[in-house]
Amino acid sequence: MINWNFPPNNYGQVTGLNDAGIETFKGNPWDSLAREINQNSCDARVSGSIEPVRVEFEIKELPASVFPRKDMFINVLNQSMDYWNENAKTVSFFEQALNVMQSETIKFLKISDYNTTGLTGADQGHQGGWHNLIKSVGSSNKDSKSGGSFGIGKHAPFACSDLRTVFYSTKDQDGIEAFQGVAKLVTHYNEQGEPTQGTGYYGQKEKNEPILNKEQINEFFRRKEVGTDIFIAGFNAEKDWETKVIRSVLESFFVAILDQKLIVKVGETEINAETIPSILGQYTKGEPDCLSFSYYEAYTMSNTSKFVNDNFEGLGEIRMYILRGKDAPKRVAMVRSTGMKIYDKGSFRTPFKFSGVLIADGDKINEFLRKIEPPTHTAWEAERYDDPSYAKGIIKRLYGWMNEQIRSISLGDAVEELDVEGLSDYLPDKGEDINSAPALAKEEGEKSEPKEIELQVNYRQSKPNTVKIISEGDLPGYNKEQEVEESDLDPGMDLDINDIDSIDNNIEQNNEEKEEKGNSEEHNSSEDNKSGEEDNNTKLEHSGEGKQLQPKINKNLRITQSRIFCTDPAKGTYKMTLKSNEEGYGYVGVNIIGEVGGEKAEVRSAEQFEENVYIENNVKIGPVRFDKNERTVITITLKEPLRCALEVAIYAN
């Protein structure tokens, strides 16, 4: 018998609405949908075919009567709402679902792929791709060249459905047709009064098998040629859903499209190797988060530098394309052999801007990288590997190889004339004595317009110590940084290009480890700030019986701009010029940054307004007075006269 069936849970585990698999993709459903669908279709490409896989996204508005066993499904929705009647979030979801089902028409997103094998094994029980897609959870039998490894990507379509329901239809290379629906809802009481599992199936109720008789499949859902159709029921389409899907395709699959492995059609827009240049210009221009056009240029331009390692760490071939450009993002797209970008790699200490593409072609390195990807396939995380130490070593050497190749572009005796925009903000005016108080350190007056200065830049391989200027964030890790060599602050000296590390406003993170960890420290910092949100207006409070006036610390203070000048290297004296987002009192600290992390710098003395500022435990300076949008100047002398890279930030408390 063909119907909906939610198997009993035998009074075991109760399933609520917060399905872990769906929640994984709910934060960015359109990007997740495009990535997971296209990845799965590319994995199912016909072996040996030279034709690209074709994937089409199309909205269909169907009469509600076409929905398979609509009456039974509505009954399930009502039973689910009754079971969870004390949970407001769940009740709200099912009220919306009932509104969708009781409308005259229901919106479906139909996703079809071509030049694929279709889902195999629909008639073989728990064997084959059909079972892995429909019934298995958290498992995958894909090989090393495939994109997925967790079996979790199948949840992405459900995150785009107001009914949490998806139908699948396939025709495999043996001509076998199959159709089945899956609804990821909640535990409820069935007609026998028994609690059910949260996941139900439309098809043959006995053993929850698919419908294999094509005569029993509605004409709309029948697959006519080899391949697979996915129907997202109750598609919760936003007005710009097509734009979001197209951008996701451009960002994630530009290599697969350019290599003619993939063609994607979204509505009336077809993205292929010939149309992608114009579509990139149309959909990514002016979008700061879209880097695909820069990557496209790096991958296709004739003046691109190409680097190849035939057998990286014994794992097979890797190749990298680097293109220098004034407006390039200083990022490399990290791509596996499937042609899908995994993430954008930054934190490059190079003297020029560029964009790049790294492709891991070897089977062994693809197998390795696939094992260290999270379910969303947006990072490489060494901790996921069976031997994290080995994985960290491979990733570190991969990053090292990339840095070595990129830096080799700038080596040589060539001299280049550069006009570095904004550099005058960090250097004294021409002819100014560096040992005198620089203009930038003055407390009064508006900031003068930056002067355009022409620098003669000499390439050299060695890199001296630098002063690093961190513009915002909490200790000890920030996202924005700028570097200027101390010795080059003297007027009249040539500035070495290797001593400038991203002077522009697109500042890089400090090192690769911080990049892998993401924004966890920033998140923790913001949570700390929320917990202290009382009255943070600038005040002076009485303290104890002595009634000594103490400043009220503003925990919302953040540094919005910072500059550092080493005024006396022999004494280890630096002048910091800071601006804050709010007025009030706060504490600042200074870190010494090395290649593998930072340590707190011990400070001997600090002055503000020619008065000494208290230093707690030789590291915590303050309280320091800040005025919103006004420069705060602090002169510090390190306990040891060091020439080193420094970073500065507000202490959280």
XYZ file of C-alpha atoms in Angstrom:
653
model
C 0.000 0.000 0.000
C 1.263 3.463 -0.917
C 0.919 6.135 1.753
C 2.781 8.225 4.326
C 4.323 6.233 7.145
C 6.017 7.452 10.318
C 7.350 4.296 12.002
C 6.660 3.851 15.760
C 9.578 4.671 18.033
C 8.674 1.829 20.425
C 8.425 4.434 23.207
C 12.061 5.271 22.740
C 13.711 8.526 21.743
C 11.420 11.498 21.090
C 12.323 13.740 18.155
C 11.718 17.488 18.259
C 11.827 20.121 15.562
C 15.518 21.012 16.009
C 16.970 18.382 13.716
C 20.758 18.606 13.966
C 21.299 17.891 10.274
C 18.910 20.621 9.132
C 20.183 23.142 11.673
C 23.686 22.660 10.243
C 22.575 24.374 7.032
C 19.879 26.728 8.267
C 22.182 29.689 8.859
C 22.810 30.113 5.120
C 20.316 27.828 3.361
C 20.785 29.121 -0.201
C 24.533 28.778 -0.198
C 24.275 25.363 1.461
C 21.638 24.206 -1.027
C 23.705 25.209 -4.050
C 26.918 23.713 -2.673
C 25.450 20.392 -1.570
C 23.252 19.780 -4.614
C 25.940 20.600 -7.171
C 28.550 18.654 -5.258
C 26.373 15.534 -5.133
C 25.562 15.812 -8.839
C 29.250 16.198 -9.730
C 29.994 13.100 -7.635
C 27.440 11.160 -9.709
C 28.961 12.089 -13.081
C 28.935 9.305 -15.661
C 32.325 7.609 -15.556
C 34.490 8.378 -18.566
C 32.126 11.005 -19.954
C 33.640 14.156 -21.433
C 30.334 15.993 -21.148
C 29.790 18.267 -18.143
C 27.225 17.549 -15.472
C 24.201 19.804 -15.873
C 22.112 20.966 -12.896
C 18.908 22.998 -13.246
C 16.992 24.896 -10.535
C 13.388 25.764 -11.414
C 10.320 26.809 -9.386
C 7.046 25.008 -10.103
C 3.672 26.133 -8.747
C 1.387 23.085 -8.572
C -2.228 22.563 -7.543
C -2.304 21.400 -3.923
C -4.141 18.275 -5.048
C -0.932 17.036 -6.715
C 0.790 16.720 -3.341
C 1.042 12.954 -2.646
C -1.687 11.855 -0.184
C -2.366 15.428 0.870
C -5.127 14.401 3.297
C -2.869 12.006 5.206
C -0.053 14.545 5.383
C -2.360 17.240 6.782
C -3.477 14.752 9.411
C 0.165 14.194 10.401
C 0.685 17.958 10.733
C -2.319 18.277 13.050
C -1.234 15.319 15.185
C 2.263 16.790 15.472
C 0.925 20.168 16.571
C -1.296 18.522 19.190
C 1.615 16.494 20.576
C 3.767 19.641 20.937
C 1.002 22.087 21.869
C 3.036 23.538 24.764
C 6.034 24.379 22.567
C 5.394 27.773 20.963
C 8.120 27.437 18.323
C 6.872 24.043 17.180
C 3.236 25.160 17.131
C 4.189 28.168 15.005
C 5.997 25.948 12.493
C 3.028 23.614 12.064
C 0.565 26.472 11.773
C 2.632 27.793 8.872
C 2.871 24.298 7.359
C -0.919 23.884 7.531
C -1.361 27.242 5.803
C 0.873 26.023 2.975
C -1.009 22.734 2.621
C -4.430 24.392 2.686
C -3.591 26.859 -0.085
C -4.829 26.290 -3.617
C -1.294 25.847 -4.931
C 1.972 24.635 -3.431
C 5.372 25.895 -4.501
C 8.027 23.312 -5.397
C 11.674 23.881 -6.247
C 12.598 21.264 -8.820
C 16.315 20.483 -9.079
C 17.346 18.182 -11.924
C 20.739 16.825 -12.923
C 21.869 15.391 -16.264
C 24.852 13.360 -17.466
C 24.789 11.587 -14.118
C 24.278 7.948 -13.201
C 21.047 8.525 -11.300
C 20.589 7.019 -7.847
C 21.602 3.377 -8.001
C 20.244 0.514 -5.911
C 16.616 1.646 -5.537
C 15.579 -2.015 -5.850
C 18.383 -3.437 -3.690
C 17.304 -2.702 -0.133
C 20.074 -1.164 1.950
C 22.612 -1.338 -0.891
C 23.451 1.540 -3.204
C 23.042 5.275 -3.448
C 19.268 5.320 -3.042
C 19.375 3.887 0.470
C 22.269 6.184 1.458
C 20.275 9.220 0.385
C 16.836 8.269 1.696
C 17.434 6.304 4.882
C 21.009 6.494 6.119
C 22.131 9.198 8.543
C 25.727 10.348 9.020
C 27.218 7.870 6.563
C 28.625 8.001 3.063
C 30.213 5.485 0.748
C 31.769 7.972 -1.655
C 35.335 7.544 -2.862
C 38.267 9.902 -2.379
C 37.477 11.930 -5.491
C 33.993 12.746 -4.263
C 33.009 15.873 -2.410
C 30.971 14.559 0.499
C 32.072 12.286 3.299
C 29.554 12.693 6.136
C 26.217 11.968 4.467
C 24.889 15.131 6.131
C 24.610 17.306 3.029
C 21.317 15.598 2.157
C 19.701 17.722 4.896
C 20.353 21.005 3.056
C 17.146 20.888 0.916
C 14.998 20.420 4.041
C 16.277 23.745 5.401
C 14.589 25.429 2.400
C 11.167 23.812 2.914
C 8.272 25.191 4.973
C 7.056 21.584 5.158
C 10.440 19.972 5.904
C 9.546 17.604 3.064
C 11.478 16.545 -0.040
C 10.589 14.108 -2.847
C 13.141 12.177 -4.892
C 12.729 10.706 -8.366
C 15.412 8.904 -10.337
C 16.126 6.808 -13.377
C 19.416 4.923 -13.295
C 21.572 3.604 -16.128
C 19.778 0.240 -15.988
C 16.451 1.945 -16.647
C 15.101 1.446 -13.104
C 12.795 4.270 -12.020
C 12.050 5.066 -8.383
C 10.103 7.700 -6.431
C 9.871 8.381 -2.697
C 9.184 11.240 -0.291
C 10.825 12.045 3.038
C 9.400 14.333 5.730
C 11.612 15.329 8.675
C 9.034 16.404 11.230
C 8.566 15.474 14.907
C 7.398 12.664 17.120
C 3.592 12.492 17.320
C 0.871 9.942 18.074
C -0.225 7.829 15.122
C -3.738 6.518 14.555
C -3.015 3.625 16.918
C -2.047 6.049 19.691
C 1.630 5.094 19.529
C 4.432 7.675 19.501
C 6.286 7.803 16.198
C 9.720 8.613 14.959
C 10.267 12.124 13.621
C 11.083 11.055 10.061
C 8.372 9.673 7.804
C 8.328 8.268 4.265
C 5.968 8.396 1.332
C 6.047 5.201 -0.709
C 5.387 1.539 -0.035
C 4.445 1.361 3.657
C 5.854 -2.121 3.979
C 9.538 -1.662 4.824
C 9.249 1.981 3.693
C 10.344 1.069 0.189
C 10.245 3.409 -2.851
C 7.642 3.214 -5.584
C 9.230 1.305 -8.450
C 6.181 0.964 -10.723
C 6.286 4.023 -12.957
C 2.538 3.751 -13.539
C 2.020 4.583 -9.845
C 4.124 7.749 -10.022
C 2.400 11.061 -10.800
C 3.420 12.347 -14.228
C 4.914 15.516 -12.733
C 7.302 13.522 -10.519
C 8.372 10.958 -13.126
C 11.965 11.079 -14.316
C 12.077 10.578 -18.101
C 15.834 10.231 -18.644
C 18.819 9.005 -16.662
C 19.527 11.231 -13.685
C 17.798 12.479 -10.530
C 15.128 15.059 -9.692
C 14.739 16.583 -6.240
C 11.481 18.344 -5.365
C 11.543 20.669 -2.341
C 7.897 20.938 -1.245
C 6.653 24.194 0.259
C 9.751 25.964 -1.043
C 10.250 29.048 1.117
C 11.569 31.201 -1.703
C 12.803 34.691 -0.983
C 12.560 37.311 -3.712
C 16.278 37.170 -4.392
C 16.766 33.432 -3.946
C 17.988 33.073 -7.546
C 20.651 35.738 -7.010
C 21.846 34.022 -3.823
C 22.044 30.615 -5.501
C 23.848 32.063 -8.540
C 26.411 33.812 -6.331
C 26.955 30.616 -4.386
C 27.554 28.698 -7.619
C 29.993 31.348 -8.834
C 31.876 31.412 -5.529
C 32.050 27.653 -5.004
C 32.183 26.067 -8.475
C 34.026 28.483 -10.757
C 36.817 25.930 -11.279
C 34.398 23.099 -12.127
C 32.558 25.392 -14.549
C 35.729 26.723 -16.205
C 37.068 23.149 -16.521
C 33.769 22.243 -18.236
C 32.872 19.733 -15.570
C 29.666 21.531 -14.600
C 26.888 23.686 -16.079
C 24.287 25.224 -13.774
C 21.014 26.828 -14.804
C 19.109 28.865 -12.214
C 15.779 30.045 -13.557
C 16.651 31.553 -16.937
C 20.343 32.113 -16.148
C 22.767 29.482 -17.445
C 26.301 29.469 -16.049
C 28.817 27.689 -18.240
C 32.437 28.167 -19.305
C 31.434 30.720 -21.949
C 28.901 32.764 -19.962
C 30.668 32.839 -16.600
C 32.767 35.991 -17.301
C 29.729 38.178 -17.973
C 27.707 36.596 -15.162
C 30.574 37.173 -12.731
C 30.543 40.853 -13.641
C 26.781 41.057 -13.258
C 26.420 39.258 -9.918
C 29.652 39.946 -8.053
C 30.518 43.544 -8.936
C 30.397 45.723 -5.851
C 29.918 42.729 -3.559
C 32.834 42.748 -1.079
C 32.205 39.156 0.015
C 32.337 37.825 -3.569
C 35.893 36.959 -4.566
C 35.127 34.711 -7.523
C 35.918 37.301 -10.215
C 39.434 37.777 -8.805
C 39.865 33.997 -8.685
C 38.552 33.702 -12.237
C 41.215 36.118 -13.439
C 43.936 34.290 -11.513
C 42.872 30.998 -13.070
C 42.558 32.211 -16.671
C 44.837 35.211 -17.326
C 47.932 34.677 -19.453
C 50.199 36.573 -17.037
C 49.305 34.324 -14.107
C 52.182 32.606 -12.313
C 51.630 28.845 -12.149
C 53.298 26.542 -9.643
C 53.100 22.732 -9.631
C 54.275 20.116 -7.139
C 54.008 16.715 -8.813
C 53.987 14.726 -5.578
C 53.412 16.891 -2.524
C 54.366 14.941 0.641
C 53.893 11.726 -1.362
C 50.161 12.468 -1.711
C 49.996 13.481 -5.352
C 49.868 16.635 -7.408
C 48.938 20.113 -6.268
C 48.971 23.231 -8.436
C 48.567 26.920 -7.704
C 47.820 29.978 -9.828
C 48.800 33.458 -8.580
C 47.949 36.772 -10.231
C 49.220 40.083 -8.880
C 46.768 42.965 -8.883
C 46.356 46.327 -7.191
C 42.793 45.563 -6.090
C 43.240 41.820 -5.502
C 41.969 40.407 -2.171
C 45.223 38.710 -1.105
C 43.395 35.392 -0.853
C 43.771 31.938 -2.387
C 40.773 29.744 -3.175
C 41.406 26.265 -1.770
C 39.894 23.754 -4.205
C 39.802 19.973 -4.333
C 39.771 17.908 -7.528
C 35.955 18.010 -7.627
C 36.249 21.651 -8.661
C 34.461 22.995 -5.579
C 36.110 25.695 -3.484
C 36.350 24.742 0.184
C 37.425 28.068 1.680
C 39.401 31.280 1.134
C 42.942 31.156 2.508
C 44.373 34.424 3.836
C 47.156 35.440 6.253
C 49.845 35.774 3.615
C 52.882 37.879 4.578
C 53.700 39.199 1.140
C 54.712 42.630 -0.143
C 52.037 42.806 -2.848
C 48.369 42.100 -3.410
C 47.299 39.071 -5.381
C 44.564 36.522 -5.933
C 45.132 32.828 -6.333
C 43.702 29.369 -6.802
C 45.154 26.186 -5.309
C 43.869 22.866 -6.631
C 44.626 19.527 -4.969
C 44.557 17.028 -7.834
C 46.133 13.907 -6.337
C 43.859 11.088 -5.185
C 45.665 10.606 -1.876
C 45.680 14.257 -0.922
C 42.002 14.506 -1.831
C 41.245 11.540 0.391
C 43.210 13.175 3.201
C 41.573 16.578 2.809
C 38.093 15.088 2.578
C 38.608 13.509 6.001
C 39.411 16.823 7.663
C 36.459 18.789 6.257
C 33.445 19.574 8.471
C 29.949 18.567 7.239
C 29.546 21.949 5.550
C 32.810 21.461 3.575
C 34.007 24.994 4.326
C 37.360 24.379 6.064
C 40.220 21.968 6.585
C 40.452 21.114 10.289
C 43.386 18.953 11.323
C 41.706 17.957 14.607
C 39.210 15.849 12.653
C 41.884 13.463 11.421
C 42.694 10.190 13.182
C 46.186 11.533 13.819
C 45.816 15.312 14.339
C 49.561 15.854 14.672
C 50.167 14.310 11.253
C 47.337 16.352 9.737
C 48.635 19.597 11.254
C 52.051 18.840 9.799
C 50.624 18.303 6.304
C 48.554 21.493 6.443
C 51.497 23.486 7.814
C 53.762 22.259 5.021
C 51.065 22.973 2.444
C 50.775 26.547 3.695
C 54.553 26.796 3.767
C 54.819 25.646 0.154
C 52.189 28.199 -0.862
C 53.988 31.029 0.911
C 57.310 30.030 -0.599
C 55.938 30.077 -4.150
C 54.122 33.382 -3.682
C 57.153 35.080 -2.164
C 59.338 33.825 -4.996
C 57.420 36.087 -7.364
C 58.916 39.176 -5.707
C 62.519 37.981 -5.378
C 65.279 39.509 -7.446
C 67.165 42.739 -7.807
C 64.383 44.627 -9.508
C 63.385 48.023 -8.155
C 59.726 48.968 -8.373
C 58.145 52.372 -7.885
C 55.043 52.014 -5.721
C 52.428 54.546 -4.685
C 51.093 53.009 -1.457
C 47.728 54.522 -0.646
C 47.366 55.570 2.984
C 50.982 54.868 3.922
C 51.479 58.500 4.937
C 49.143 57.835 7.869
C 51.820 55.583 9.349
C 54.991 57.470 8.430
C 56.172 60.976 9.387
C 56.155 63.709 6.768
C 59.259 64.045 4.628
C 62.080 65.770 6.498
C 60.470 65.297 9.904
C 62.740 64.188 12.736
C 61.506 60.804 13.919
C 62.806 61.493 17.416
C 60.573 64.524 17.715
C 56.888 64.202 18.450
C 55.325 63.194 15.115
C 52.308 65.104 13.860
C 50.144 62.012 14.172
C 50.762 61.897 17.900
C 49.412 65.360 18.650
C 46.329 65.373 20.814
C 44.709 68.461 19.294
C 43.374 69.224 15.843
C 41.681 67.275 13.057
C 43.441 64.550 11.132
C 45.131 66.001 8.066
C 44.478 64.523 4.671
C 46.935 61.695 3.900
C 49.734 62.798 1.618
C 50.483 60.702 -1.411
C 54.134 59.719 -1.227
C 56.196 57.871 -3.760
C 58.391 55.108 -2.400
C 61.334 53.420 -4.004
C 60.966 49.778 -3.048
C 63.946 47.431 -3.138
C 63.248 43.715 -3.236
C 65.280 41.601 -0.855
C 64.716 38.142 0.523
C 65.329 38.694 4.227
C 62.619 40.256 6.411
C 63.653 42.412 9.403
C 61.681 42.996 12.548
C 58.469 44.932 12.110
C 56.064 46.950 14.173
C 52.543 45.608 13.807
C 49.602 47.923 14.300
C 46.363 46.255 15.295
C 43.306 48.352 14.634
C 40.562 46.656 16.628
C 39.611 43.581 18.652
C 40.376 42.016 22.000
C 43.667 40.587 23.202
C 45.348 38.438 22.113
C 44.002 37.947 18.527
C 42.617 40.438 16.055
C 41.626 40.476 12.423
C 43.162 43.754 11.225
C 46.844 44.498 11.204
C 49.366 46.670 9.465
C 53.142 46.512 9.510
C 55.888 49.100 9.026
C 59.583 48.486 9.545
C 60.967 50.553 12.413
C 64.209 51.487 10.679
C 62.291 52.734 7.660
C 60.571 55.369 9.787
C 63.698 57.494 9.435
C 63.189 60.146 6.762
C 65.092 59.796 3.559
C 65.499 56.023 3.787
C 64.240 53.558 1.182
C 61.359 51.397 2.372
C 61.894 47.739 1.608
C 58.866 46.082 0.067
C 59.339 42.977 2.191
C 58.924 45.161 5.285
C 55.406 46.195 4.328
C 52.845 43.576 5.212
C 49.469 44.654 3.956
C 49.456 48.420 4.594
C 46.054 48.617 2.889
C 42.778 48.404 4.731
C 42.210 44.768 3.759
C 44.275 43.588 6.712
C 45.205 39.948 7.182
C 44.994 37.770 10.285
C 48.174 37.115 12.216
C 48.788 33.449 11.290
C 47.277 30.290 9.869
C 46.291 28.836 13.249
C 44.112 31.852 14.032
C 42.501 31.473 10.632
C 41.603 27.818 11.288
C 40.085 28.699 14.652
C 37.812 31.277 13.006
C 36.262 33.946 15.174
C 35.929 31.967 18.404
C 38.003 34.470 20.421
C 36.005 37.371 19.016
C 32.777 35.556 19.911
C 33.943 34.937 23.465
C 34.937 38.572 23.772
C 31.515 39.787 22.684
C 29.849 37.459 25.176
C 32.020 38.899 27.946
C 30.967 42.377 26.942
C 27.275 41.485 26.981
C 27.537 40.201 30.515
C 28.878 43.557 31.640
C 26.325 45.807 29.998
C 25.347 47.998 32.880
C 25.598 51.773 32.878
C 28.909 52.213 31.101
C 28.722 55.974 30.738
C 31.870 57.747 31.841
C 31.695 58.370 35.606
C 33.873 58.715 38.677
C 32.863 56.533 41.593
C 33.716 56.568 45.316
C 35.806 53.621 46.439
C 35.682 52.354 50.033
C 35.782 54.362 53.228
C 38.570 56.589 51.951
C 36.135 57.960 49.341
C 38.895 58.082 46.756
C 37.539 58.878 43.325
C 37.984 55.939 40.931
C 37.156 55.992 37.202
C 34.228 53.947 35.932
C 35.530 51.500 33.327
C 33.562 51.469 30.063
C 33.509 47.804 29.032
C 32.082 48.661 25.601
C 35.240 50.504 24.556
C 36.862 49.280 21.359
C 39.884 50.591 19.487
C 38.789 51.787 16.058
C 42.157 53.098 14.911
C 45.687 52.641 16.209
C 49.164 53.757 15.188
C 52.563 53.038 16.721
C 55.872 54.842 16.290
C 59.115 53.586 17.759
C 60.546 56.914 18.935
C 63.663 55.499 20.582
C 64.650 51.921 19.627
C 67.620 51.995 21.991
C 65.310 52.523 24.974
C 62.388 50.515 23.661
C 60.109 53.574 23.637
C 56.982 53.604 21.480
C 54.271 56.201 20.957
C 50.733 54.869 20.485
C 48.010 57.005 18.922
C 44.566 55.454 19.495
C 40.953 56.231 18.700
C 37.952 54.563 20.338
C 34.305 53.932 19.519
C 33.095 55.527 22.770
C 34.336 57.842 25.487
C 35.344 56.622 28.904
C 38.126 54.847 30.727
C 39.724 51.558 29.759
C 42.863 49.463 29.982
C 45.284 48.741 27.160
C 47.901 46.088 26.733
C 50.766 45.396 24.352
C 51.698 42.023 22.899
C 54.953 40.944 21.292
C 54.051 38.913 18.209
C 56.150 36.102 16.841
C 55.673 33.640 14.016
C 53.736 31.157 16.144
C 51.837 33.385 18.527
C 52.202 36.266 20.947
C 53.225 37.022 24.493
C 52.460 39.979 26.720
C 55.105 42.714 26.584
C 56.337 43.935 29.951
C 56.104 47.726 30.144
C 58.423 49.772 32.376
C 56.545 53.080 32.154
C 53.578 54.725 30.435
C 52.557 58.369 30.114
C 49.394 60.167 29.017
C 49.149 63.968 28.979
C 52.727 64.004 30.372
C 51.512 62.178 33.481
C 52.455 58.667 34.538
C 49.838 55.958 33.990
C 49.606 53.030 36.398
C 50.786 49.657 35.078
C 49.360 46.538 36.702
C 51.738 43.565 36.788
C 53.908 45.296 34.157
C 51.373 44.514 31.391
C 47.973 46.159 32.038
C 48.130 49.903 31.413
C 45.447 52.159 32.810
C 42.930 53.307 33.419
C 43.423 55.397 30.295
C 41.045 58.209 29.355
C 39.446 57.967 25.860
C 37.354 60.604 24.096
C 35.163 59.392 21.244
C 36.720 60.051 17.820
C 39.578 61.996 19.439
C 43.182 60.840 19.458
C 44.479 59.329 22.666
C 48.273 59.399 22.815
C 50.205 57.093 25.150
C 53.981 56.819 25.336
C 55.318 53.521 26.637
C 58.780 52.224 27.386
C 59.252 48.473 27.385
C 61.003 46.851 30.314
C 63.598 45.525 27.876
C 64.733 47.680 24.920
C 63.335 45.391 22.237
C 62.910 45.924 18.509
C 59.923 43.721 17.821
C 56.469 43.360 16.300
C 53.778 44.720 18.618
C 50.001 44.640 18.815
C 47.742 46.800 20.970
C 44.123 46.468 22.139
C 41.661 47.326 24.848
C 41.466 44.841 27.714
C 37.958 43.420 28.138
C 37.966 44.430 31.846
